Coordinates of C-alpha atoms and ligand atoms in Angstrom, one line a residue:
M145 CA -23.1 19.4 -11.8
T146 CA -23.2 20.5 -8.2
K147 CA -22.7 23.7 -5.9
N148 CA -22.2 21.5 -2.8
P149 CA -19.0 23.2 -1.5
N150 CA -18.0 20.1 0.5
V151 CA -18.0 18.0 -2.6
L152 CA -16.2 20.7 -4.8
K153 CA -13.6 21.1 -2.2
W154 CA -12.8 17.5 -1.9
V155 CA -12.8 17.1 -5.8
E156 CA -10.4 20.1 -6.0
E157 CA -7.9 18.5 -3.3
M158 CA -8.0 15.2 -5.1
T159 CA -7.5 16.7 -8.6
A160 CA -4.4 18.5 -7.2
L161 CA -3.3 15.4 -5.9
V162 CA -3.5 13.1 -8.8
K163 CA -3.0 15.7 -11.6
P164 CA -5.1 14.2 -14.3
D165 CA -4.9 15.6 -18.0
K166 CA -8.9 15.8 -18.1
V167 CA -11.6 15.7 -15.6
V168 CA -15.1 14.2 -16.5
W169 CA -18.1 14.4 -14.2
I170 CA -20.3 11.2 -14.7
D171 CA -23.9 12.6 -15.2
G172 CA -25.6 9.2 -15.8
S173 CA -26.7 9.9 -19.3
E174 CA -26.9 7.2 -21.9
A175 CA -25.1 9.4 -24.4
Q176 CA -22.0 9.8 -22.1
L177 CA -22.1 6.1 -21.1
K178 CA -22.2 5.0 -24.8
A179 CA -19.3 7.4 -25.5
L180 CA -17.3 5.7 -22.8
R181 CA -18.2 2.1 -23.9
D182 CA -17.1 3.1 -27.5
E183 CA -13.8 4.6 -26.3
A184 CA -13.2 1.5 -24.1
V185 CA -13.8 -0.8 -27.1
S186 CA -11.6 1.4 -29.4
T187 CA -8.6 1.1 -26.9
G188 CA -9.1 -2.6 -26.4
E189 CA -9.8 -2.2 -22.6
M190 CA -13.3 -3.8 -23.4
I191 CA -14.4 -6.2 -26.2
A192 CA -17.8 -5.6 -27.7
L193 CA -19.7 -9.0 -27.9
N194 CA -22.2 -10.4 -30.4
E195 CA -25.0 -7.7 -30.9
E196 CA -27.6 -10.2 -31.8
K197 CA -26.9 -12.8 -29.0
L198 CA -25.7 -10.5 -26.4
P199 CA -26.8 -6.9 -27.0
G200 CA -24.9 -4.2 -25.2
C201 CA -22.5 -6.7 -23.7
L202 CA -18.8 -6.3 -23.0
L203 CA -15.9 -8.5 -22.1
H204 CA -13.1 -7.4 -20.0
R205 CA -10.0 -9.1 -18.8
T206 CA -8.1 -7.9 -15.7
A207 CA -4.3 -8.2 -15.1
V208 CA -3.4 -11.9 -14.3
N209 CA -2.1 -10.8 -10.9
D210 CA -5.4 -9.0 -10.1
V211 CA -8.3 -11.4 -10.1
A212 CA -9.9 -11.2 -6.6
R213 CA -10.3 -9.2 -3.5
V214 CA -7.0 -9.0 -1.7
E215 CA -7.7 -9.2 1.9
N216 CA -4.0 -9.0 3.1
R217 CA -3.7 -5.7 1.3
T218 CA -7.2 -4.4 2.8
F219 CA -6.9 -2.1 5.8
I220 CA -9.2 -0.4 8.3
C221 CA -7.4 2.8 9.2
S222 CA -9.3 3.8 12.5
R223 CA -7.6 6.4 14.5
E224 CA -7.0 3.8 17.3
E225 CA -5.6 0.3 16.5
K226 CA -7.9 -1.1 19.2
D227 CA -11.0 -0.1 17.3
C228 CA -10.1 -1.8 14.2
G229 CA -10.0 -5.2 16.2
P230 CA -8.2 -8.5 15.9
T231 CA -9.8 -9.6 12.7
N232 CA -8.8 -6.7 10.5
N233 CA -5.5 -5.3 9.2
W234 CA -4.9 -1.8 10.6
M235 CA -2.8 1.0 9.3
E236 CA -2.4 4.4 11.2
P237 CA -4.5 7.0 9.3
K238 CA -2.2 9.9 9.2
A239 CA 0.8 7.9 7.9
T240 CA -1.5 6.0 5.6
Y241 CA -2.7 9.2 3.9
E242 CA 0.9 10.2 3.6
K243 CA 2.1 6.9 2.2
L244 CA -0.8 6.5 -0.2
G245 CA -0.5 10.3 -1.0
R246 CA 2.9 9.7 -2.3
L247 CA 1.5 6.8 -4.6
F248 CA -1.4 8.9 -5.7
D249 CA 0.7 12.1 -6.5
G250 CA 0.5 12.6 -10.2
V251 CA -0.8 9.2 -10.8
M252 CA -3.5 10.5 -13.4
K253 CA -1.0 12.6 -15.5
G254 CA -1.8 11.6 -19.1
R255 CA -5.1 10.0 -17.9
T256 CA -8.7 11.2 -17.6
M257 CA -10.2 11.3 -14.1
Y258 CA -13.7 10.3 -13.8
I259 CA -16.0 11.6 -11.0
I260 CA -18.8 9.4 -10.2
P261 CA -21.7 10.5 -8.0
Y262 CA -23.7 7.6 -6.8
S263 CA -26.5 6.6 -4.5
M264 CA -26.5 3.2 -2.6
G265 CA -30.2 2.5 -2.2
P266 CA -33.0 3.9 -4.3
I267 CA -33.0 7.7 -4.6
G268 CA -35.2 9.3 -2.1
S269 CA -35.2 6.1 0.2
P270 CA -34.5 6.9 3.8
F271 CA -31.9 4.2 3.8
A272 CA -30.0 5.7 0.8
K273 CA -26.5 7.1 1.1
V274 CA -24.5 8.9 -1.3
G275 CA -20.8 8.2 -2.4
L276 CA -18.4 9.9 -4.9
E277 CA -15.8 7.7 -6.6
I278 CA -12.9 9.3 -8.5
T279 CA -11.3 6.8 -10.8
D280 CA -9.0 6.5 -13.9
S281 CA -10.9 3.4 -15.0
I282 CA -13.6 3.3 -17.6
Y283 CA -14.2 -0.2 -16.5
V284 CA -15.1 1.1 -13.1
V285 CA -17.3 3.7 -14.3
L286 CA -19.3 1.3 -16.5
N287 CA -19.6 -1.2 -13.6
M288 CA -20.6 1.3 -11.1
D289 CA -23.3 2.5 -13.6
I290 CA -24.7 -1.1 -13.4
M291 CA -24.2 -1.7 -9.7
T292 CA -25.4 1.7 -8.4
R293 CA -27.6 4.6 -9.0
V294 CA -25.1 6.9 -10.9
G295 CA -25.2 10.5 -11.9
E296 CA -27.0 13.8 -11.3
D297 CA -29.9 12.3 -9.3
A298 CA -27.4 11.0 -6.6
L299 CA -26.0 14.6 -6.2
R300 CA -29.5 15.9 -6.0
Q301 CA -30.2 13.5 -3.3
L302 CA -27.1 14.8 -1.5
G303 CA -28.3 18.3 -1.7
D304 CA -26.2 21.6 -1.8
S305 CA -24.8 21.6 1.7
S306 CA -24.6 18.2 3.1
N307 CA -21.3 16.8 4.1
D308 CA -22.7 13.2 4.4
F309 CA -21.0 11.4 1.5
V310 CA -18.3 8.7 1.2
R311 CA -15.2 10.0 -0.5
G312 CA -13.7 7.3 -2.7
L313 CA -10.4 7.7 -4.4
H314 CA -9.3 5.0 -6.9
S315 CA -6.5 4.6 -9.3
K316 CA -5.3 1.6 -11.4
A317 CA -1.8 3.1 -11.2
S318 CA 0.5 0.5 -12.5
L319 CA -1.3 -2.5 -11.1
D320 CA 1.7 -3.1 -8.8
E321 CA 0.9 -5.9 -6.4
E322 CA 3.5 -4.7 -3.9
N323 CA 1.9 -1.3 -3.6
R324 CA -1.7 -2.3 -3.9
Y325 CA -3.7 -0.8 -1.0
I326 CA -7.4 -0.9 -0.2
C327 CA -7.7 1.4 2.7
H328 CA -10.8 2.5 4.6
F329 CA -10.9 5.5 7.0
P330 CA -14.3 4.9 8.9
E331 CA -14.0 8.0 11.0
D332 CA -13.6 10.2 7.8
N333 CA -15.9 8.5 5.4
T334 CA -13.1 7.8 3.1
I335 CA -11.8 5.0 1.0
W336 CA -8.4 5.0 -0.8
S337 CA -7.8 2.2 -3.4
I338 CA -4.7 1.9 -5.6
N339 CA -2.9 -0.5 -8.0
S340 CA -6.0 -2.9 -8.7
G341 CA -8.6 -3.0 -11.4
Y342 CA -10.7 -5.9 -9.9
G343 CA -14.3 -5.9 -8.6
G344 CA -14.4 -5.7 -4.8
N345 CA -11.1 -3.8 -4.7
V346 CA -12.3 -1.0 -6.9
L347 CA -16.1 -0.8 -7.2
L348 CA -15.9 1.3 -4.1
G349 CA -19.8 1.5 -3.5
K350 CA -19.9 -2.3 -3.0
K351 CA -17.8 -4.0 -0.3
C352 CA -15.8 -0.8 0.6
F353 CA -18.6 1.5 1.3
A354 CA -21.9 -0.6 1.5
L355 CA -20.1 -3.1 4.0
R356 CA -17.0 -1.8 5.5
I357 CA -17.9 2.0 6.0
A358 CA -21.7 1.3 6.3
S359 CA -21.1 -1.3 9.0
Y360 CA -19.5 1.2 11.0
Q361 CA -22.0 4.1 10.2
G362 CA -24.7 1.5 11.3
Y363 CA -23.0 0.8 14.5
K364 CA -23.0 4.4 15.2
E365 CA -26.5 5.2 14.0
G366 CA -28.4 2.1 15.1
W367 CA -28.8 0.2 11.9
M368 CA -26.9 -2.6 10.0
A369 CA -25.1 -3.3 6.9
E370 CA -24.8 -7.0 6.1
H371 CA -23.3 -9.4 3.6
M372 CA -26.7 -10.7 2.8
L373 CA -29.2 -11.7 0.0
I374 CA -32.8 -10.9 0.4
L375 CA -35.5 -12.9 -1.1
G376 CA -39.3 -13.1 -1.0
L377 CA -41.0 -16.4 -0.8
E378 CA -44.5 -16.5 -2.3
A379 CA -46.8 -19.1 -1.1
P380 CA -49.8 -20.3 -3.3
D381 CA -52.2 -18.1 -1.4
G382 CA -50.0 -15.0 -2.3
E383 CA -48.4 -14.5 0.9
I384 CA -44.9 -13.4 0.5
T385 CA -42.3 -13.8 3.3
Y386 CA -39.0 -12.1 3.2
V387 CA -35.8 -13.6 4.4
T388 CA -32.2 -12.6 4.4
G389 CA -29.3 -14.9 4.0
A390 CA -25.6 -14.2 5.0
F391 CA -23.2 -16.8 3.3
P392 CA -19.5 -16.0 2.7
S393 CA -18.2 -15.1 -0.6
A394 CA -18.9 -17.7 -3.4
C395 CA -21.1 -19.7 -1.1
G396 CA -24.4 -19.4 -2.8
K397 CA -26.2 -16.1 -2.1
T398 CA -26.9 -15.2 -5.8
N399 CA -28.1 -18.8 -6.5
L400 CA -30.5 -18.8 -3.3
A401 CA -31.8 -15.4 -4.0
M402 CA -32.8 -16.4 -7.7
L403 CA -34.0 -19.9 -6.8
I404 CA -36.5 -21.7 -9.1
P405 CA -38.5 -24.0 -7.1
P406 CA -38.9 -27.7 -7.9
E407 CA -41.6 -28.8 -10.3
I408 CA -43.9 -30.0 -7.3
Y409 CA -43.7 -26.6 -5.7
R410 CA -44.2 -24.6 -9.0
Q411 CA -47.3 -26.6 -9.7
K412 CA -48.7 -25.5 -6.4
G413 CA -47.8 -22.0 -7.0
Y414 CA -44.7 -21.2 -5.1
K415 CA -42.4 -18.5 -6.3
V416 CA -39.2 -16.9 -5.2
W417 CA -38.6 -13.2 -5.9
T418 CA -35.1 -11.7 -5.8
V419 CA -34.7 -8.4 -3.8
G420 CA -30.9 -8.6 -3.4
D421 CA -28.1 -11.0 -3.9
D422 CA -25.1 -9.7 -1.9
I423 CA -25.7 -6.7 0.5
A424 CA -28.6 -5.8 2.9
W425 CA -29.0 -2.6 4.8
L426 CA -31.4 -3.2 7.6
R427 CA -33.3 -0.8 10.0
I428 CA -36.0 -1.0 12.6
G429 CA -39.2 0.3 10.8
P430 CA -42.0 2.4 12.5
D431 CA -43.9 -1.0 13.1
G432 CA -40.9 -2.1 15.2
R433 CA -40.0 -4.8 12.7
L434 CA -36.6 -5.2 10.9
W435 CA -36.8 -3.8 7.3
A436 CA -34.2 -4.3 4.6
I437 CA -33.2 -2.8 1.3
N438 CA -30.6 -3.9 -1.3
P439 CA -28.4 -0.8 -1.7
E440 CA -27.2 -2.1 -5.2
S441 CA -28.9 -1.9 -8.6
G442 CA -27.2 -4.8 -10.2
F443 CA -25.4 -8.2 -9.6
F444 CA -21.8 -8.9 -9.7
G445 CA -22.2 -12.6 -9.8
V446 CA -19.8 -15.6 -10.1
A447 CA -19.9 -16.9 -13.5
P448 CA -18.4 -20.4 -13.3
G449 CA -21.2 -23.1 -12.4
T450 CA -24.1 -20.7 -13.7
N451 CA -26.1 -22.5 -16.1
V452 CA -29.7 -23.3 -17.3
K453 CA -30.2 -26.0 -14.6
S454 CA -28.2 -24.4 -11.7
N455 CA -29.5 -20.8 -12.2
P456 CA -31.5 -20.1 -15.2
N457 CA -32.6 -16.7 -13.8
A458 CA -29.0 -15.5 -13.5
L459 CA -28.2 -16.7 -16.9
E460 CA -31.2 -14.9 -18.4
T461 CA -30.1 -11.8 -16.4
T462 CA -26.7 -11.7 -18.3
K463 CA -28.3 -11.8 -21.9
K464 CA -28.1 -8.0 -22.4
N465 CA -26.1 -4.9 -21.1
T466 CA -23.8 -7.0 -19.1
I467 CA -20.1 -6.8 -18.5
F468 CA -18.2 -10.1 -18.2
T469 CA -14.8 -10.3 -16.6
N470 CA -12.1 -12.8 -16.9
V471 CA -14.4 -15.5 -18.7
V472 CA -13.6 -17.3 -22.0
H473 CA -14.1 -15.5 -25.2
N474 CA -15.9 -17.7 -27.6
L475 CA -14.5 -16.6 -31.2
E476 CA -16.8 -18.8 -33.0
D477 CA -19.7 -16.3 -32.5
N478 CA -18.1 -13.6 -30.5
T479 CA -19.9 -14.7 -27.2
V480 CA -18.7 -15.9 -23.8
W481 CA -18.2 -19.2 -22.1
W482 CA -17.1 -20.5 -18.6
E483 CA -16.6 -23.8 -16.9
G484 CA -20.0 -25.4 -16.0
L485 CA -22.0 -23.3 -18.5
D486 CA -22.5 -26.5 -20.8
K487 CA -20.5 -29.4 -22.0
N488 CA -19.5 -27.8 -25.2
P489 CA -16.6 -25.5 -24.6
P490 CA -15.8 -23.4 -27.8
K491 CA -13.4 -24.8 -30.1
H492 CA -11.9 -21.5 -31.1
A493 CA -11.4 -19.5 -28.0
V494 CA -9.4 -17.1 -25.9
D495 CA -9.0 -17.7 -22.1
W496 CA -9.1 -15.4 -19.3
K497 CA -5.5 -14.5 -19.6
G498 CA -6.0 -13.5 -23.3
N499 CA -4.3 -16.5 -24.8
P500 CA -5.6 -19.0 -27.4
W501 CA -7.4 -21.7 -25.4
D502 CA -8.1 -25.4 -26.0
A503 CA -10.5 -27.1 -23.5
A504 CA -8.6 -30.4 -24.0
S505 CA -5.6 -29.0 -22.5
G506 CA -7.1 -29.4 -19.0
E507 CA -6.4 -25.7 -18.2
K508 CA -9.4 -23.7 -16.9
G509 CA -10.6 -21.2 -19.6
A510 CA -12.5 -18.9 -17.3
H511 CA -11.0 -17.7 -13.9
P512 CA -12.8 -19.4 -11.1
N513 CA -13.7 -15.8 -9.8
S514 CA -14.8 -14.7 -13.1
R515 CA -17.9 -12.5 -12.8
F516 CA -20.8 -10.9 -14.6
T517 CA -22.1 -7.4 -13.9
A518 CA -25.6 -7.4 -14.8
P519 CA -28.5 -4.8 -14.3
A520 CA -31.1 -6.1 -11.7
V521 CA -34.0 -5.0 -14.0
N522 CA -32.9 -7.7 -16.4
C523 CA -33.6 -10.3 -13.8
P524 CA -36.8 -12.4 -14.6
C525 CA -37.7 -12.9 -10.9
I526 CA -36.8 -9.4 -9.7
S527 CA -39.1 -8.5 -6.8
K528 CA -41.8 -5.9 -7.3
E529 CA -40.3 -4.4 -4.1
F530 CA -36.8 -4.2 -5.3
A531 CA -36.7 -0.5 -5.5
N532 CA -39.3 0.1 -2.7
P533 CA -37.6 3.0 -0.7
Q534 CA -39.1 1.5 2.4
G535 CA -37.5 -1.9 1.9
V536 CA -39.1 -5.2 2.8
P537 CA -40.1 -6.7 6.2
I538 CA -37.8 -9.5 7.3
S539 CA -39.1 -12.6 9.0
A540 CA -36.0 -14.8 9.0
I541 CA -32.2 -14.5 8.8
I542 CA -30.2 -17.4 7.5
F543 CA -26.7 -17.9 8.1
G544 CA -24.7 -20.5 6.2
G545 CA -21.4 -21.7 5.1
R546 CA -19.4 -24.3 3.3
R547 CA -18.8 -27.2 5.6
A548 CA -18.0 -30.7 4.5
K549 CA -18.9 -32.0 8.0
T550 CA -20.2 -30.8 11.3
A551 CA -22.9 -28.3 10.4
P552 CA -26.2 -29.9 9.7
L553 CA -28.5 -29.1 6.7
V554 CA -30.5 -26.8 8.7
Y555 CA -31.2 -25.7 12.3
E556 CA -32.9 -22.9 14.2
A557 CA -31.8 -20.7 17.1
R558 CA -33.6 -20.7 20.4
S559 CA -33.5 -17.1 20.7
W560 CA -32.0 -14.0 19.0
E561 CA -29.1 -14.1 21.5
H562 CA -28.5 -17.7 20.5
G563 CA -28.9 -16.7 16.9
V564 CA -26.1 -14.1 17.2
F565 CA -24.0 -16.8 18.7
I566 CA -24.6 -19.1 15.7
G567 CA -23.8 -16.1 13.4
S568 CA -20.8 -15.5 15.3
I569 CA -19.3 -19.1 15.1
M570 CA -19.9 -19.5 11.4
A571 CA -17.2 -21.2 9.7
S572 CA -16.7 -21.9 6.0
E573 CA -14.1 -23.2 3.4
T574 CA -12.3 -20.3 1.6
T575 CA -13.2 -19.8 -2.0
A576 CA -11.6 -18.1 -5.3
A577 CA -13.6 -14.9 -4.4
A578 CA -10.4 -13.7 -2.3
A579 CA -6.8 -14.2 -3.3
G580 CA -5.0 -16.9 -1.2
A581 CA -5.7 -20.6 -0.4
V582 CA -8.9 -22.2 -1.3
G583 CA -10.9 -24.9 0.8
V584 CA -9.4 -24.0 4.1
V585 CA -12.1 -23.8 6.8
R586 CA -11.9 -20.7 8.8
R587 CA -14.2 -18.6 11.1
D588 CA -16.2 -16.1 9.2
P589 CA -18.7 -14.6 11.6
M590 CA -22.0 -13.6 9.8
A591 CA -20.0 -13.8 6.6
M592 CA -18.5 -10.5 7.5
L593 CA -14.9 -11.5 8.3
P594 CA -13.5 -9.5 5.5
F595 CA -16.2 -6.8 5.4
C596 CA -16.7 -5.6 9.1
G597 CA -15.3 -2.1 9.3
Y598 CA -14.7 -1.9 13.1
H599 CA -14.0 -4.3 16.0
M600 CA -15.8 -7.5 15.5
G601 CA -16.4 -7.7 19.5
D602 CA -18.3 -4.6 19.2
Y603 CA -20.0 -5.7 16.0
F604 CA -21.3 -8.7 17.9
G605 CA -22.4 -6.4 20.6
H606 CA -24.2 -4.2 18.2
W607 CA -26.3 -7.4 17.0
L608 CA -27.2 -8.1 20.5
E609 CA -28.3 -4.5 21.0
M610 CA -30.5 -4.7 17.9
G611 CA -32.1 -7.7 19.1
K612 CA -33.1 -6.0 22.4
K613 CA -34.6 -3.1 20.4
L614 CA -36.6 -5.6 18.3
G615 CA -37.9 -7.6 21.1
D616 CA -40.6 -10.2 20.0
K617 CA -40.7 -8.6 16.6
A618 CA -37.1 -9.8 15.9
P619 CA -36.8 -12.2 12.8
R620 CA -36.1 -15.9 13.7
I621 CA -32.4 -17.0 13.0
F622 CA -31.5 -20.1 11.2
N623 CA -28.3 -21.7 9.9
V624 CA -27.9 -23.8 6.8
N625 CA -25.4 -26.0 5.0
W626 CA -25.7 -27.2 1.4
F627 CA -22.3 -28.4 1.2
R628 CA -21.9 -31.6 3.4
T629 CA -20.0 -34.2 1.6
D630 CA -19.9 -38.1 1.5
D631 CA -16.9 -40.1 2.0
E632 CA -15.9 -39.6 -1.7
G633 CA -16.3 -35.8 -1.3
H634 CA -19.5 -35.5 -3.3
F635 CA -22.2 -33.1 -2.1
I636 CA -25.0 -35.1 -0.5
W637 CA -27.6 -32.5 -0.6
P638 CA -28.8 -31.7 -4.3
G639 CA -28.7 -28.0 -3.5
F640 CA -29.8 -25.1 -5.8
G641 CA -33.6 -25.3 -6.6
D642 CA -34.0 -28.1 -3.9
N643 CA -33.0 -25.6 -1.3
M644 CA -36.5 -24.5 -1.5
R645 CA -37.4 -27.6 0.6
V646 CA -35.6 -26.2 3.5
L647 CA -36.7 -22.8 2.9
T648 CA -40.4 -23.6 3.0
W649 CA -39.7 -25.1 6.6
I650 CA -37.8 -21.9 7.7
V651 CA -40.9 -19.8 6.4
D652 CA -43.3 -22.3 8.0
R653 CA -41.4 -21.9 11.4
C654 CA -41.8 -18.1 11.1
H655 CA -45.7 -18.5 10.8
G656 CA -45.9 -21.0 13.5
R657 CA -46.9 -23.8 11.0
A658 CA -44.1 -26.3 11.5
D659 CA -42.8 -28.5 14.3
A660 CA -39.2 -28.9 15.4
V661 CA -37.1 -31.0 17.6
E662 CA -34.5 -29.8 20.2
T663 CA -30.8 -30.8 19.7
P664 CA -27.8 -29.6 21.4
I665 CA -27.2 -27.0 18.9
G666 CA -30.6 -25.8 18.4
Y667 CA -34.0 -26.7 16.8
E668 CA -34.3 -29.0 13.7
P669 CA -36.9 -30.2 11.5
K670 CA -38.1 -33.7 12.0
A671 CA -36.9 -35.6 9.1
E672 CA -40.6 -36.3 8.1
D673 CA -41.2 -32.4 7.7
I674 CA -38.8 -31.8 4.9
N675 CA -40.6 -32.5 1.6
L676 CA -38.6 -35.0 -0.6
E677 CA -41.2 -35.7 -3.0
G678 CA -39.7 -35.8 -6.6
L679 CA -36.1 -36.1 -5.2
D680 CA -33.8 -39.1 -5.3
L681 CA -32.8 -38.8 -1.8
S682 CA -33.8 -41.3 1.0
R683 CA -35.3 -40.3 4.4
D684 CA -32.2 -42.1 5.8
T685 CA -29.9 -39.9 4.1
L686 CA -31.8 -36.9 5.0
R687 CA -31.4 -38.0 8.7
G688 CA -27.7 -38.2 8.1
L689 CA -27.7 -34.6 6.9
L690 CA -29.5 -33.4 10.1
D691 CA -27.2 -35.5 12.2
V692 CA -25.4 -33.6 15.1
D693 CA -22.1 -35.5 15.8
R694 CA -21.4 -34.6 19.5
E695 CA -17.7 -35.4 19.2
L696 CA -17.3 -33.1 16.2
W697 CA -19.3 -30.4 18.0
R698 CA -17.2 -30.8 21.1
R699 CA -14.2 -30.1 19.0
E700 CA -16.0 -27.2 17.3
A701 CA -16.6 -25.7 20.9
D702 CA -12.9 -25.8 21.4
G703 CA -12.4 -24.0 18.2
I704 CA -14.9 -21.4 18.9
E705 CA -13.3 -20.8 22.5
E706 CA -10.0 -20.2 20.6
F707 CA -11.3 -17.9 18.3
Y708 CA -13.4 -15.9 20.9
A709 CA -10.1 -15.5 22.9
K710 CA -9.0 -12.9 20.4
F711 CA -11.6 -10.5 21.3
G712 CA -10.8 -10.5 24.9
S713 CA -12.9 -8.1 27.1
R714 CA -14.7 -6.8 23.9
L715 CA -16.5 -10.2 23.5
P716 CA -20.0 -9.8 24.8
Q717 CA -20.7 -11.8 28.0
A718 CA -23.9 -13.1 26.4
L719 CA -21.8 -15.0 23.7
R720 CA -19.5 -16.5 26.4
D721 CA -22.7 -17.8 28.1
Q722 CA -24.0 -19.3 24.9
L723 CA -20.7 -21.1 24.4
A724 CA -21.0 -22.5 27.9
Q725 CA -24.5 -23.4 27.2
L726 CA -23.5 -25.4 24.2
R727 CA -20.8 -27.2 26.0
A728 CA -23.4 -28.1 28.6
N729 CA -25.9 -29.4 26.0
L730 CA -23.2 -31.6 24.5
A731 CA -22.0 -33.0 27.9
Ligands
LIG908 P1 -20.2 -13.8 -3.9 O1 -20.9 -13.0 -5.1 O2 -18.9 -14.0 -4.0 O3 -20.6 -13.0 -2.6 O4 -20.8 -15.2 -3.9 P2 -22.4 -15.8 -3.6 O5 -22.5 -16.0 -2.2 O6 -23.5 -15.0 -4.3 O7 -22.2 -17.4 -4.4 P3 -23.0 -17.7 -5.6 O8 -24.5 -18.0 -5.6 O9 -22.5 -17.2 -6.8 O10 -22.4 -19.3 -5.7 C1 -20.9 -19.6 -5.7 C2 -20.8 -21.1 -6.0 O11 -21.4 -22.0 -5.3 C3 -21.1 -21.4 -7.5 O12 -20.1 -22.1 -8.2 C4 -22.4 -22.1 -7.3 O13 -22.5 -23.1 -8.3 C5 -22.2 -23.0 -6.1 N1 -23.5 -23.1 -5.3 C6 -24.5 -22.2 -5.0 N2 -25.6 -22.9 -4.5 C7 -25.2 -24.1 -4.3 C8 -26.0 -25.2 -3.7 O14 -27.0 -25.1 -3.1 N3 -25.2 -26.4 -3.8 C9 -24.0 -26.6 -4.3 N4 -23.4 -27.7 -4.2 N5 -23.3 -25.5 -4.7 C10 -23.9 -24.4 -4.9
LIG909 C1 -17.5 -11.2 -2.6 O1 -16.3 -11.6 -2.8 O2 -18.2 -11.4 -1.8 C2 -18.1 -10.7 -3.9 C3 -17.2 -10.2 -5.0 O3 -19.3 -10.3 -3.9 S1 -16.5 -8.8 -4.7 O4 -17.2 -7.6 -5.2 O5 -15.2 -8.9 -5.5 O6 -16.2 -8.6 -3.3
LIG910 MN1 -20.3 -11.1 -1.8

């Protein structure tokens, strides 16, 4: 499929290492993919779902010990430990190649090795980058086909001599947790992943390449790879304003990207268009503005909670050619179900572990991190710019997390530098998207804590540099929190489609059409400037949601100082100054 000597040499080396029985190049043809689907169904790896209700859809269950990203088994193997930084796990590269080399040695004996060439970004786009993933998992091949542009086109994009491709090696091996490693070698454009078969650990184009490796490439080359959704908000006069949003895993990116505005907005002609739901690659364009593409071609979305009310667009997107992972198998009509889909769990069903399941047992049927992998082209609100090789121009960047208290519904940065500070101090409650405790507040700068491929202090510095280059063309920066709770722990803000009410204020700010008031932490809307029409929420409650509690924020400042201390001399002075400013404003 290719004459590129760099690709061929690497494939030869990896083949000699893993010693497969058979080698298959994935060409991206429908015939080859169909044969792989059929094979996976015949071996039981995948279950073919109801062809009438869910045409082309498959169900897969992972091992019960392998259901989320494993952050404590994820490593940045930079040559120098100090370049990996205090927020990542480090392993020495040479020793790691040797150690994992022993695990990979002969691991594909008796198995087929698939070589997947893929492009992150539209073929031909100046943003696009090519990767190759070697894997022994058909599940990985089929998911990569949905999530990226797979096959011969990607190799053509790479060309016959280029050495600029990311080398990904993956094996399920024995799914042994003790020997599970997700290792990144940023200086070698290399990713080695072994002993997992789950999503972010194994779809190497996604978090491993498009964030961890790409963030490092962006640092070196002057662009950015971010954990961000991209959406276009269309106003009644047809004006479309593009914004990105960085929220931690399972904190609402897919939902915001596919938002359906409340009735009163729809009547006026407002629409939201989806460009991306998880990852954005951003570059400064010829006009000096910041432009973004979504490097992916599908959505790997959280299933639980997705329903006709919360996210009808996502639900519609999953109606064909979709892979479901770890949801409930409804045996009544051979479809799928998950908590929060509707109030009628199937009577005759199998849970995510593969056991007969009775909703009355009180046990969850779908894993909280169960997912759908769906092609972007299925999405009813996909933007017409989705595959534009030049991307879309960004007017606003929104940071946000899951905070029961402290962070108000929305506030705006006073400047790019202040915005970088706001991103750097993000904190959020942990979710089921990663293995470990759920609901613990942790700092997650720019939602990149688990995804930054180099020293986080240098990453902050890179953000500041980008702002200098953008100058007065820099997007405005905001922070949102949909997750403030009342004394009984209920979310106060209705969220989902009603987030439109906040989005329009943000967009109006970008166009100089909305007022703001100054608070110690930044600009906020006047309570009168958020439209509450058609909503059962009082102006006073909204005031509460916008409230900045100085005592809580003083404690927050202490927490930030403690967090910043980790970065030592690699923390940019501008951020230290911002913290001092915050303290002064709170005094
Ligand atoms: P990853 O794919 O892990 O990066 O997650 P994500 O950021 O795309 O999160 P997603 O949109 O899938 O939402 C995750 C969970 O948050 C789901 O259970 C949603 O129902 C819930 N959620 C999303 N938006 C809102 C909101 O506005 N309010 C509330 N209360 N919950 C929300
Ligand atoms: C996330 O955890 O942020 C995801 C899912 O988007 S995974 O691909 O598993 O990383
Ligand atoms: Mn994500």
